[in-house]
Structure formats: C-alpha cells, structure tokens
mmCIF file with all atom_site columns, C-alpha atoms in Angstrom:
data_model
loop_
_atom_site.group_PDB
_atom_site.id
_atom_site.type_symbol
_atom_site.label_atom_id
_atom_site.label_alt_id
_atom_site.label_comp_id
_atom_site.label_asym_id
_atom_site.label_entity_id
_atom_site.label_seq_id
_atom_site.pdbx_PDB_ins_code
_atom_site.Cartn_x
_atom_site.Cartn_y
_atom_site.Cartn_z
_atom_site.occupancy
_atom_site.B_iso_or_equiv
_atom_site.pdbx_formal_charge
_atom_site.auth_seq_id
_atom_site.auth_comp_id
_atom_site.auth_asym_id
_atom_site.auth_atom_id
_atom_site.pdbx_PDB_model_num
ATOM 1   C CA . MET A 1 1   ? 115.230 71.188  13.815 1.00 39.00 ? 1   MET A CA 1
ATOM 2   C CA . PRO A 1 2   ? 115.208 74.799  15.122 1.00 44.00 ? 2   PRO A CA 1
ATOM 3   C CA . ASP A 1 3   ? 116.982 77.331  12.994 1.00 48.00 ? 3   ASP A CA 1
ATOM 4   C CA . ASP A 1 4   ? 119.837 78.815  15.039 1.00 49.00 ? 4   ASP A CA 1
ATOM 5   C CA . HIS A 1 5   ? 119.788 81.811  12.726 1.00 49.00 ? 5   HIS A CA 1
ATOM 6   C CA . ALA A 1 6   ? 116.054 82.546  12.762 1.00 49.00 ? 6   ALA A CA 1
ATOM 7   C CA . PRO A 1 7   ? 115.259 86.264  12.598 1.00 51.00 ? 7   PRO A CA 1
ATOM 8   C CA . ALA A 1 8   ? 114.792 87.824  16.026 1.00 59.00 ? 8   ALA A CA 1
ATOM 9   C CA . ASN A 1 9   ? 111.077 88.373  15.361 1.00 70.00 ? 9   ASN A CA 1
ATOM 10  C CA . ASP A 1 10  ? 110.405 84.970  13.843 1.00 86.00 ? 10  ASP A CA 1
ATOM 11  C CA . LEU A 1 11  ? 111.141 82.581  16.695 1.00 94.00 ? 11  LEU A CA 1
ATOM 12  C CA . LYS A 1 12  ? 109.052 79.534  17.489 1.00 94.00 ? 12  LYS A CA 1
ATOM 13  C CA . ARG A 1 13  ? 108.412 78.658  21.124 1.00 94.00 ? 13  ARG A CA 1
ATOM 14  C CA . SER A 1 14  ? 111.017 75.909  20.841 1.00 95.00 ? 14  SER A CA 1
ATOM 15  C CA . ASP A 1 15  ? 113.547 78.494  19.627 1.00 95.00 ? 15  ASP A CA 1
ATOM 16  C CA . LEU A 1 16  ? 112.681 80.738  22.566 1.00 96.00 ? 16  LEU A CA 1
ATOM 17  C CA . ALA A 1 17  ? 113.126 77.811  24.943 1.00 96.00 ? 17  ALA A CA 1
ATOM 18  C CA . ARG A 1 18  ? 116.478 76.876  23.428 1.00 96.00 ? 18  ARG A CA 1
ATOM 19  C CA . MET A 1 19  ? 117.763 80.467  23.428 1.00 94.00 ? 19  MET A CA 1
ATOM 20  C CA . THR A 1 20  ? 116.856 81.072  27.060 1.00 96.00 ? 20  THR A CA 1
ATOM 21  C CA . GLY A 1 21  ? 117.233 77.602  28.539 1.00 96.00 ? 21  GLY A CA 1
ATOM 22  C CA . CYS A 1 22  ? 113.637 77.753  29.738 1.00 97.00 ? 22  CYS A CA 1
ATOM 23  C CA . ASN A 1 23  ? 111.397 74.705  29.541 1.00 96.00 ? 23  ASN A CA 1
ATOM 24  C CA . LEU A 1 24  ? 108.577 74.834  26.970 1.00 95.00 ? 24  LEU A CA 1
ATOM 25  C CA . GLU A 1 25  ? 105.952 74.112  29.618 1.00 96.00 ? 25  GLU A CA 1
ATOM 26  C CA . THR A 1 26  ? 107.343 76.884  31.798 1.00 97.00 ? 26  THR A CA 1
ATOM 27  C CA . ILE A 1 27  ? 107.013 79.339  28.906 1.00 97.00 ? 27  ILE A CA 1
ATOM 28  C CA . ARG A 1 28  ? 103.397 78.226  28.441 1.00 95.00 ? 28  ARG A CA 1
ATOM 29  C CA . TYR A 1 29  ? 102.803 78.694  32.156 1.00 96.00 ? 29  TYR A CA 1
ATOM 30  C CA . TYR A 1 30  ? 104.330 82.191  32.182 1.00 97.00 ? 30  TYR A CA 1
ATOM 31  C CA . GLU A 1 31  ? 102.064 83.089  29.260 1.00 95.00 ? 31  GLU A CA 1
ATOM 32  C CA . SER A 1 32  ? 98.983  81.702  31.029 1.00 95.00 ? 32  SER A CA 1
ATOM 33  C CA . VAL A 1 33  ? 99.650  83.730  34.197 1.00 95.00 ? 33  VAL A CA 1
ATOM 34  C CA . GLY A 1 34  ? 100.443 86.909  32.287 1.00 93.00 ? 34  GLY A CA 1
ATOM 35  C CA . LEU A 1 35  ? 104.183 87.204  32.942 1.00 95.00 ? 35  LEU A CA 1
ATOM 36  C CA . MET A 1 36  ? 104.837 86.764  29.230 1.00 95.00 ? 36  MET A CA 1
ATOM 37  C CA . PRO A 1 37  ? 102.739 88.635  26.668 1.00 92.00 ? 37  PRO A CA 1
ATOM 38  C CA . ASP A 1 38  ? 100.872 86.651  24.069 1.00 88.00 ? 38  ASP A CA 1
ATOM 39  C CA . PRO A 1 39  ? 103.012 86.522  20.949 1.00 91.00 ? 39  PRO A CA 1
ATOM 40  C CA . PRO A 1 40  ? 101.663 87.492  17.562 1.00 91.00 ? 40  PRO A CA 1
ATOM 41  C CA . ARG A 1 41  ? 100.542 84.643  15.334 1.00 90.00 ? 41  ARG A CA 1
ATOM 42  C CA . THR A 1 42  ? 101.138 83.846  11.721 1.00 88.00 ? 42  THR A CA 1
ATOM 43  C CA . SER A 1 43  ? 98.243  83.467  9.296  1.00 89.00 ? 43  SER A CA 1
ATOM 44  C CA . TRP A 1 44  ? 98.469  79.745  10.068 1.00 89.00 ? 44  TRP A CA 1
ATOM 45  C CA . GLY A 1 45  ? 98.046  80.444  13.795 1.00 88.00 ? 45  GLY A CA 1
ATOM 46  C CA . HIS A 1 46  ? 101.642 79.662  14.787 1.00 89.00 ? 46  HIS A CA 1
ATOM 47  C CA . ARG A 1 47  ? 103.116 81.754  17.581 1.00 91.00 ? 47  ARG A CA 1
ATOM 48  C CA . ARG A 1 48  ? 106.081 83.920  16.679 1.00 94.00 ? 48  ARG A CA 1
ATOM 49  C CA . TYR A 1 49  ? 108.320 85.386  19.337 1.00 95.00 ? 49  TYR A CA 1
ATOM 50  C CA . GLY A 1 50  ? 110.721 88.271  19.063 1.00 94.00 ? 50  GLY A CA 1
ATOM 51  C CA . SER A 1 51  ? 113.684 89.756  20.866 1.00 94.00 ? 51  SER A CA 1
ATOM 52  C CA . ALA A 1 52  ? 111.365 91.481  23.370 1.00 94.00 ? 52  ALA A CA 1
ATOM 53  C CA . HIS A 1 53  ? 110.046 88.047  24.384 1.00 96.00 ? 53  HIS A CA 1
ATOM 54  C CA . VAL A 1 54  ? 113.604 86.776  24.822 1.00 96.00 ? 54  VAL A CA 1
ATOM 55  C CA . GLU A 1 55  ? 114.476 89.774  27.017 1.00 96.00 ? 55  GLU A CA 1
ATOM 56  C CA . ARG A 1 56  ? 111.318 89.467  29.103 1.00 97.00 ? 56  ARG A CA 1
ATOM 57  C CA . LEU A 1 57  ? 111.728 85.725  29.612 1.00 98.00 ? 57  LEU A CA 1
ATOM 58  C CA . ASN A 1 58  ? 115.350 86.235  30.649 1.00 98.00 ? 58  ASN A CA 1
ATOM 59  C CA . PHE A 1 59  ? 114.175 88.893  33.128 1.00 97.00 ? 59  PHE A CA 1
ATOM 60  C CA . VAL A 1 60  ? 111.569 86.539  34.611 1.00 98.00 ? 60  VAL A CA 1
ATOM 61  C CA . MET A 1 61  ? 114.009 83.643  34.844 1.00 98.00 ? 61  MET A CA 1
ATOM 62  C CA . ARG A 1 62  ? 116.702 85.767  36.498 1.00 98.00 ? 62  ARG A CA 1
ATOM 63  C CA . ALA A 1 63  ? 114.165 87.142  38.977 1.00 97.00 ? 63  ALA A CA 1
ATOM 64  C CA . ARG A 1 64  ? 113.099 83.566  39.789 1.00 97.00 ? 64  ARG A CA 1
ATOM 65  C CA . ASP A 1 65  ? 116.771 82.617  40.234 1.00 97.00 ? 65  ASP A CA 1
ATOM 66  C CA . LEU A 1 66  ? 117.043 85.437  42.777 1.00 97.00 ? 66  LEU A CA 1
ATOM 67  C CA . GLY A 1 67  ? 114.046 84.056  44.662 1.00 96.00 ? 67  GLY A CA 1
ATOM 68  C CA . PHE A 1 68  ? 111.444 86.640  43.726 1.00 97.00 ? 68  PHE A CA 1
ATOM 69  C CA . THR A 1 69  ? 107.893 85.308  43.918 1.00 96.00 ? 69  THR A CA 1
ATOM 70  C CA . MET A 1 70  ? 105.599 85.377  40.921 1.00 95.00 ? 70  MET A CA 1
ATOM 71  C CA . GLU A 1 71  ? 103.701 88.300  42.448 1.00 95.00 ? 71  GLU A CA 1
ATOM 72  C CA . GLU A 1 72  ? 106.931 90.213  43.098 1.00 96.00 ? 72  GLU A CA 1
ATOM 73  C CA . ILE A 1 73  ? 107.986 89.626  39.491 1.00 97.00 ? 73  ILE A CA 1
ATOM 74  C CA . ARG A 1 74  ? 104.569 90.745  38.294 1.00 95.00 ? 74  ARG A CA 1
ATOM 75  C CA . GLY A 1 75  ? 105.011 93.948  40.309 1.00 94.00 ? 75  GLY A CA 1
ATOM 76  C CA . LEU A 1 76  ? 108.484 94.589  38.908 1.00 95.00 ? 76  LEU A CA 1
ATOM 77  C CA . LEU A 1 77  ? 107.257 93.973  35.371 1.00 95.00 ? 77  LEU A CA 1
ATOM 78  C CA . ALA A 1 78  ? 104.349 96.343  35.953 1.00 93.00 ? 78  ALA A CA 1
ATOM 79  C CA . LEU A 1 79  ? 106.838 99.049  36.906 1.00 92.00 ? 79  LEU A CA 1
ATOM 80  C CA . VAL A 1 80  ? 108.917 98.356  33.803 1.00 92.00 ? 80  VAL A CA 1
ATOM 81  C CA . ASP A 1 81  ? 105.867 98.156  31.526 1.00 92.00 ? 81  ASP A CA 1
ATOM 82  C CA . ARG A 1 82  ? 104.534 101.421 32.912 1.00 90.00 ? 82  ARG A CA 1
ATOM 83  C CA . GLY A 1 83  ? 107.757 103.012 31.723 1.00 88.00 ? 83  GLY A CA 1
ATOM 84  C CA . SER A 1 84  ? 107.840 105.648 34.419 1.00 82.00 ? 84  SER A CA 1
ATOM 85  C CA . HIS A 1 85  ? 109.389 103.661 37.241 1.00 87.00 ? 85  HIS A CA 1
ATOM 86  C CA . THR A 1 86  ? 112.007 105.161 39.477 1.00 91.00 ? 86  THR A CA 1
ATOM 87  C CA . CYS A 1 87  ? 115.054 103.506 40.922 1.00 93.00 ? 87  CYS A CA 1
ATOM 88  C CA . ALA A 1 88  ? 113.627 104.295 44.377 1.00 94.00 ? 88  ALA A CA 1
ATOM 89  C CA . GLU A 1 89  ? 110.510 102.196 43.667 1.00 93.00 ? 89  GLU A CA 1
ATOM 90  C CA . VAL A 1 90  ? 112.573 99.277  42.428 1.00 94.00 ? 90  VAL A CA 1
ATOM 91  C CA . GLU A 1 91  ? 115.030 99.631  45.319 1.00 96.00 ? 91  GLU A CA 1
ATOM 92  C CA . ARG A 1 92  ? 112.177 99.530  47.864 1.00 96.00 ? 92  ARG A CA 1
ATOM 93  C CA . ARG A 1 93  ? 110.933 96.252  46.389 1.00 96.00 ? 93  ARG A CA 1
ATOM 94  C CA . GLY A 1 94  ? 114.464 94.891  46.221 1.00 96.00 ? 94  GLY A CA 1
ATOM 95  C CA . ARG A 1 95  ? 115.184 95.778  49.854 1.00 97.00 ? 95  ARG A CA 1
ATOM 96  C CA . HIS A 1 96  ? 111.955 94.101  50.963 1.00 97.00 ? 96  HIS A CA 1
ATOM 97  C CA . HIS A 1 97  ? 112.911 90.965  49.058 1.00 97.00 ? 97  HIS A CA 1
ATOM 98  C CA . LEU A 1 98  ? 116.406 91.057  50.577 1.00 97.00 ? 98  LEU A CA 1
ATOM 99  C CA . ASP A 1 99  ? 114.852 91.206  54.059 1.00 97.00 ? 99  ASP A CA 1
ATOM 100 C CA . VAL A 1 100 ? 112.771 88.120  53.222 1.00 97.00 ? 100 VAL A CA 1
ATOM 101 C CA . VAL A 1 101 ? 115.852 86.303  51.906 1.00 97.00 ? 101 VAL A CA 1
ATOM 102 C CA . ARG A 1 102 ? 117.844 87.158  55.040 1.00 98.00 ? 102 ARG A CA 1
ATOM 103 C CA . SER A 1 103 ? 115.004 85.893  57.226 1.00 97.00 ? 103 SER A CA 1
ATOM 104 C CA . LYS A 1 104 ? 114.952 82.620  55.302 1.00 96.00 ? 104 LYS A CA 1
ATOM 105 C CA . ILE A 1 105 ? 118.714 82.315  55.702 1.00 97.00 ? 105 ILE A CA 1
ATOM 106 C CA . ARG A 1 106 ? 118.374 82.743  59.478 1.00 97.00 ? 106 ARG A CA 1
ATOM 107 C CA . ASP A 1 107 ? 115.659 80.074  59.520 1.00 96.00 ? 107 ASP A CA 1
ATOM 108 C CA . LEU A 1 108 ? 117.829 77.708  57.474 1.00 95.00 ? 108 LEU A CA 1
ATOM 109 C CA . GLN A 1 109 ? 120.816 78.327  59.764 1.00 96.00 ? 109 GLN A CA 1
ATOM 110 C CA . ALA A 1 110 ? 118.673 77.425  62.781 1.00 94.00 ? 110 ALA A CA 1
ATOM 111 C CA . ILE A 1 111 ? 117.531 74.251  61.014 1.00 92.00 ? 111 ILE A CA 1
ATOM 112 C CA . GLU A 1 112 ? 121.138 73.436  60.130 1.00 94.00 ? 112 GLU A CA 1
ATOM 113 C CA . SER A 1 113 ? 122.194 73.874  63.753 1.00 93.00 ? 113 SER A CA 1
ATOM 114 C CA . VAL A 1 114 ? 119.478 71.557  65.083 1.00 90.00 ? 114 VAL A CA 1
ATOM 115 C CA . LEU A 1 115 ? 120.159 68.921  62.430 1.00 91.00 ? 115 LEU A CA 1
ATOM 116 C CA . ASP A 1 116 ? 123.933 69.131  62.858 1.00 92.00 ? 116 ASP A CA 1
ATOM 117 C CA . GLY A 1 117 ? 123.761 68.761  66.632 1.00 91.00 ? 117 GLY A CA 1
ATOM 118 C CA . THR A 1 118 ? 121.188 65.987  66.469 1.00 90.00 ? 118 THR A CA 1
ATOM 119 C CA . ILE A 1 119 ? 122.923 63.958  63.776 1.00 90.00 ? 119 ILE A CA 1
ATOM 120 C CA . ALA A 1 120 ? 126.199 64.299  65.695 1.00 91.00 ? 120 ALA A CA 1
ATOM 121 C CA . ARG A 1 121 ? 124.489 62.466  68.579 1.00 89.00 ? 121 ARG A CA 1
ATOM 122 C CA . CYS A 1 122 ? 123.465 59.572  66.309 1.00 88.00 ? 122 CYS A CA 1
ATOM 123 C CA . THR A 1 123 ? 125.530 56.466  67.019 1.00 85.00 ? 123 THR A CA 1
ATOM 124 C CA . GLY A 1 124 ? 124.895 54.714  63.737 1.00 83.00 ? 124 GLY A CA 1
ATOM 125 C CA . SER A 1 125 ? 124.296 51.513  65.686 1.00 82.00 ? 125 SER A CA 1
ATOM 126 C CA . ASP A 1 126 ? 121.813 48.770  64.876 1.00 85.00 ? 126 ASP A CA 1
ATOM 127 C CA . THR A 1 127 ? 119.539 49.785  67.760 1.00 81.00 ? 127 THR A CA 1
ATOM 128 C CA . PRO A 1 128 ? 116.160 51.448  67.242 1.00 85.00 ? 128 PRO A CA 1
ATOM 129 C CA . ASP A 1 129 ? 117.140 54.397  69.453 1.00 85.00 ? 129 ASP A CA 1
ATOM 130 C CA . CYS A 1 130 ? 117.874 57.405  67.275 1.00 89.00 ? 130 CYS A CA 1
ATOM 131 C CA . PRO A 1 131 ? 118.321 61.028  68.412 1.00 89.00 ? 131 PRO A CA 1
ATOM 132 C CA . LEU A 1 132 ? 117.033 62.368  65.089 1.00 89.00 ? 132 LEU A CA 1
ATOM 133 C CA . LEU A 1 133 ? 113.774 60.431  65.413 1.00 89.00 ? 133 LEU A CA 1
ATOM 134 C CA . ASP A 1 134 ? 113.514 61.585  69.024 1.00 87.00 ? 134 ASP A CA 1
ATOM 135 C CA . VAL A 1 135 ? 113.815 65.235  67.953 1.00 86.00 ? 135 VAL A CA 1
ATOM 136 C CA . LEU A 1 136 ? 111.266 64.738  65.193 1.00 87.00 ? 136 LEU A CA 1
ATOM 137 C CA . ASN A 1 137 ? 108.855 63.062  67.618 1.00 88.00 ? 137 ASN A CA 1
ATOM 138 C CA . GLU A 1 138 ? 109.371 65.878  70.133 1.00 83.00 ? 138 GLU A CA 1
ATOM 139 C CA . GLY A 1 139 ? 108.457 68.368  67.411 1.00 65.00 ? 139 GLY A CA 1
ATOM 140 C CA . GLN A 1 140 ? 105.333 66.371  66.625 1.00 56.00 ? 140 GLN A CA 1
ATOM 141 C CA . ILE A 1 141 ? 104.345 66.284  70.298 1.00 51.00 ? 141 ILE A CA 1
ATOM 142 C CA . LYS A 1 142 ? 105.016 70.009  70.600 1.00 55.00 ? 142 LYS A CA 1
ATOM 143 C CA . SER A 1 143 ? 102.836 70.668  67.521 1.00 49.00 ? 143 SER A CA 1
ATOM 144 C CA . GLU A 1 144 ? 100.056 68.526  68.957 1.00 49.00 ? 144 GLU A CA 1
ATOM 145 C CA . ARG A 1 145 ? 100.261 70.450  72.248 1.00 49.00 ? 145 ARG A CA 1
ATOM 146 C CA . VAL A 1 146 ? 99.978  73.759  70.420 1.00 49.00 ? 146 VAL A CA 1
ATOM 147 C CA . GLU A 1 147 ? 96.943  72.516  68.448 1.00 56.00 ? 147 GLU A CA 1
ATOM 148 C CA . SER A 1 148 ? 95.164  71.136  71.521 1.00 53.00 ? 148 SER A CA 1
ATOM 149 C CA . ALA A 1 149 ? 95.878  74.322  73.495 1.00 54.00 ? 149 ALA A CA 1
ATOM 150 C CA . SER A 1 150 ? 94.165  76.366  70.796 1.00 54.00 ? 150 SER A CA 1
ATOM 151 C CA . ASP A 1 151 ? 91.017  74.130  70.768 1.00 55.00 ? 151 ASP A CA 1
#
C-alpha cells in the first residue's frame, strides 16, 4: 500500500499516479516521449520521483486538459526548462492555441447545427426513410465526387 506520507523525493510511480490522478501507463508514456524526465533510481533500480516530477506532471496534465497538443506542451516545457522564457513568448503560443480552439468551436457549432436540424426532421417512425441517413449518404456522395474530380 502506498505511503501517503512518503518524503517528497522518495515517491514510487504509484505514489506519483495517486498524487496527481494520472494513470500509471500515462506516466510511462510521458517518460517515453520525453515530457517527463527520467527519475533517479535506487541502488535496487527502483524509480524514485520527487516534488519536481509532481509539478511537471501536473503541468502536463493541465496543459492536456486545456487541449494543448503534445508538441505544444513540449514547446512550453522547453521554454520553462530553458529558464529564460518571456511572458511574450508564452503568450504568443497561448494565443495561437486559443485561435485553434476557437476554430474547433466554430466547426463543432456547424456540426451541431446540421445534426440538430436533421434530427428535428426525423419522424421516429418504423419506415426506413431517415433524414439523418440521407444527410450522411449525401456527404458520402459529395466526398466521392470530390475524390473522382481530383483523379
């Protein structure tokens, strides 16, 4: 059973996972892709994490929650690790990400509008005619037309 009172520099991976709410496999993945530094090991080869690992993992998880890509997080961490970042550099990256998020919101609103209008036309009857399937088939036909036009 993990020790809830383990010293900040003597945490096992399971302790790190419990403290941050991050899955063990996700921690392993973040280590393998370089978002988390390799922790020091005991003489027995066991990994030991410290408060810096907790802070970094929380940073990565919060950035993921805000929709930053792995590459964007890597870039932000590089700025932090360099130690000479400016607020202007971070703001530029944040503004770019905000633009991407706003674009995705517009796309989702357009999808919502099409689905809402189409589903509203559904009768719910026991007939095979369905406006939603018609719209999906139209999209498929449109996609096929685009592909054949580019051949």
